[in-house]
C-alpha atoms as one frame of an Amber mdcrd trajectory, in Angstrom:
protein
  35.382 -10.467  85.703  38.931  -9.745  85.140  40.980  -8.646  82.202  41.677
 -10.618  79.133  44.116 -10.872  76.444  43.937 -12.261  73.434  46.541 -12.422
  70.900  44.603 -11.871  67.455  48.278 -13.026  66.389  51.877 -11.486  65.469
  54.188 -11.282  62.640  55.399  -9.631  59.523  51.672  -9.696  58.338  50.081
  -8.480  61.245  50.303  -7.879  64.827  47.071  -7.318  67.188  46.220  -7.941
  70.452  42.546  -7.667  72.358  42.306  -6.415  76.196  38.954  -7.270  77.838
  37.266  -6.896  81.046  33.770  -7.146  80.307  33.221  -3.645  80.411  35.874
  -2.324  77.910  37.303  -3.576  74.582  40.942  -2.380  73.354  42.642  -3.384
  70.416  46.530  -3.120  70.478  47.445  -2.618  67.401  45.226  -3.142  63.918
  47.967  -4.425  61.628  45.939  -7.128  59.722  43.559  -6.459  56.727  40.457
  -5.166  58.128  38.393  -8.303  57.123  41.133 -10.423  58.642  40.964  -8.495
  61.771  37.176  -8.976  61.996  37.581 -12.373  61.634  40.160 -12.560  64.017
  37.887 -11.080  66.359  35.058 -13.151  65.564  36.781 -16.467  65.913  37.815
 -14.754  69.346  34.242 -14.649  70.434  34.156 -10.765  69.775  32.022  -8.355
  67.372  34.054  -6.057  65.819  31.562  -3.292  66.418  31.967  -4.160  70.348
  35.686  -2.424  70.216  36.201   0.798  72.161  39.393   1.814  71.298  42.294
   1.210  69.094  45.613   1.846  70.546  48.486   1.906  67.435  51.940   1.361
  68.913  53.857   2.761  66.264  53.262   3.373  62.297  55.333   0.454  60.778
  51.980  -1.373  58.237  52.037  -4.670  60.434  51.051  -2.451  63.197  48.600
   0.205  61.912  47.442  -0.896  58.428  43.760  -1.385  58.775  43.631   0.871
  61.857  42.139   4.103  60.741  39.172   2.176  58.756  38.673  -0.126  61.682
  38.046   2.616  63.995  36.161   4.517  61.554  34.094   1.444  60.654  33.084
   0.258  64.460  33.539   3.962  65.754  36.010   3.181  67.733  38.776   5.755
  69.414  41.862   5.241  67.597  44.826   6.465  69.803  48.359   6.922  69.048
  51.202   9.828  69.590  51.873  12.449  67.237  54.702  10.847  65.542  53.070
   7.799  64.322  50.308  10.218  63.667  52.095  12.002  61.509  53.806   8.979
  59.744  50.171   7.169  59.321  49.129  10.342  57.529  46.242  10.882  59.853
  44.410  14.003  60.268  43.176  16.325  63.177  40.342  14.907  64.484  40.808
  11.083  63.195  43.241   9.970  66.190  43.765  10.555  70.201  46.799  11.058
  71.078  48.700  10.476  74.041  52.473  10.122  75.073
């Protein structure tokens, strides 16, 4: 199987988009509500529980807002750099971060 995207959808209420390959599931971004987001999902043909990782692109809300509970929620890795971190209000321990 290859990989797959999926755009959960984008705009000033929410942005998030869902790699696949079969083996792996990565959300980009988590900026809807976190019932909208499982919904999203759903509709997508995907269990919320069945995401690996959430990857935040930057802090603005339509980017990150349900993030931290979503990865919480479906233990998920939430990744992210320091910066958006920092502006999320995240603690040590809650995120990955990279760049």
């Amino acid at each position: 199987m290859g990989i797959g995207i999926t755009h959960l959808g984008s705009g000033s209420r929410g942005n998030a988009t869902l790699i696949s390959s079969g083996e792996y599931n990565v959300l980009v971004d988590c900026g809807f509500s976190l019932r909208q987001t499982e919904k999203r999902l759903r509709i997508a043909g995907f269990e919320p529980e069945s995401i690996d990782s959430i990857v935040v692109t930057h802090h603005h809300k339509d980017h990150s807002g349900s993030a931290l509970n979503a990865s919480k929620k479906w233990s998920s890795v939430l990744h992210c750099n320091g910066g958006t971190a920092s502006r999320m209000g995240l603690l040590e321990g809650e995120f990955a971060e990279f760049g």
